[in-house]
């Protein structure tokens, strides 16, 4: 309920006051009192409710039930619930009495004009039993919560425009309005009231930098009708009454939640009394609505795929063909970035992350452009940004980034429950260093952005032991028909040595790795016996296993996982400049398209005509209903310290769960 307004009555002449429907007005009768007053009576015309509040403990009573002893501690409260038809068409009369006089000592009259003013928007109250009784000044999370939602208008609905819509102070096409939220100012009352009263829409300078408001000033089917009235340098706007009782506004977000910005934005409308030319206008009433800017949301690999992205470079024709066939099986659209655009930068996973934003009226895919800025740096902005496809990026001011700022180092888990808390949209996974160490970390501006979204609280894993330093080098998630609905795959040197020892025990110690690698003279075959007798390789992989085990425990704790939720995938690593790289193509670095998996072909030992690594992976994953396709990425990707996942990207179907129904 808005704050009460205090009005003082005068004996010498009647007082006129404007009140707002449903808003309490305190009437002060004590400033001008006839001498000898002991009691008073208060009456109002029909439609005027008057209450007396003797004290906080006794509550309030209707004023017209009896005569009241004069006591300065009494409060007189006036409420009107319906707007007036004419100026001063209602009144309150106060009569002052003495026990020594049969007639009233004096009368005071307070003339009332009631106006109904409301600033409204979609408070997203679906499912609430008390939807008409929410506080518009609050934003409440959860299934029984409420509050208006604002999208950052970060797409470009007019392709001929050179900037994103949130950088444009004009409505270029009517489609742009679909990305905005509607705010309506409703007024009811005598039209003559606004001859000397005015309505001002306003916000703080802080909020004005983060949202923009357009006023509908003409026919809504023309772009010229939408006048830019609030945002950036505009913090207040006197509202002309173009449409009488109802004025419509369209609101767009300009900034995502971030460090120093919780995502909450407030707008206010204030009724000002401008009737006295000798004084500045005085406020009578303010109504407020609060919006929350929708967070950017990542999609885990367990959600259904919609579109696959891959780069065509000079030596990956077969790889692109294999990805295209997998996308066809999964029913996905395929987008190929040509070589003249990627300039031989094939790492499309590292360049961007595809997510979305959502309000009750609209869901918008949004690409998050990484600060790595390789040769692919223009692709997200020039090729993906467009009508109904938004764009956001974060770059450090000094432009100092490391390999950890590529988005192969940015993943998200499926929905989980950990330590009694639900994460219905999963948790973001980023790689960094060990607590207290001075190794590489994701740049601060990206970490701030991810934490500020609130709905997928990040978990930082230890990746500084890896040469490239990405979480997708040792983990991935695949869908499963049972349990939690997914399995987490972890690269496992221990599982690989165990497999090779079993094969040697069965007499296959001479079976060779890397047989069949095409057109690569740098690669020499190596037998199972040679691997198992290489003390340096064994020792180093024990170290790698300890690093993965550290992350395993963190993931079990932070994602609420049990051992049955984890599959150990055979994998070996080798050292380059004291950091780890995959010894053979990294099997967990896979492309997940529903039940279809595009897995790096490992070129493992051939036993009985089949690769034993491929067979092991099939035995682990195919019982889950998954289809394994092994893709040769050896020369165009593996030799450059990347694999299938690094060379692809996927836009996925948004969660069915609505982010505003969670409690962060």
XYZ file of C-alpha atoms in Angstrom, residues 257-261 296 298 368-371 393-396 400-402 404-407 409-410 428-461 463:
59
model
C 22.376 -8.720 -14.620
C 26.040 -8.269 -13.808
C 28.420 -7.179 -11.069
C 26.724 -4.286 -9.315
C 23.367 -4.884 -11.019
C 20.906 -15.559 -19.804
C 22.746 -22.111 -20.794
C 27.307 -15.377 -25.721
C 30.440 -14.375 -27.642
C 33.632 -15.356 -25.843
C 36.491 -12.872 -25.332
C 29.621 -10.508 -24.941
C 31.992 -9.630 -22.113
C 35.586 -8.542 -22.584
C 38.101 -7.340 -19.996
C 44.050 -9.753 -21.333
C 42.612 -13.248 -21.782
C 43.941 -16.785 -21.497
C 40.571 -20.600 -20.195
C 38.420 -17.779 -21.608
C 37.446 -19.919 -24.572
C 34.013 -21.452 -24.150
C 35.787 -24.133 -20.762
C 32.139 -23.219 -20.195
C 27.426 -23.848 -14.846
C 30.849 -25.502 -14.901
C 33.953 -23.427 -15.567
C 37.600 -24.326 -15.231
C 40.178 -22.536 -13.123
C 43.023 -23.285 -10.747
C 43.226 -24.821 -7.304
C 42.021 -22.651 -4.430
C 44.838 -20.397 -3.272
C 47.076 -21.033 -6.282
C 48.155 -18.453 -8.848
C 47.330 -20.351 -12.020
C 45.010 -19.418 -14.865
C 41.345 -18.502 -14.276
C 38.449 -17.354 -16.408
C 38.599 -13.561 -16.729
C 36.766 -11.665 -13.988
C 34.190 -10.003 -16.254
C 32.975 -13.386 -17.541
C 32.839 -14.868 -14.030
C 30.927 -11.824 -12.767
C 28.425 -12.146 -15.611
C 27.833 -15.867 -15.021
C 27.379 -15.494 -11.258
C 24.994 -12.539 -11.686
C 22.495 -14.604 -13.705
C 21.683 -16.457 -10.426
C 19.704 -19.345 -11.939
C 22.663 -21.654 -12.739
C 25.180 -20.980 -9.927
C 28.687 -21.707 -11.281
C 31.040 -24.369 -9.991
C 34.741 -23.774 -10.625
C 36.756 -26.887 -11.435
C 41.783 -27.379 -15.168
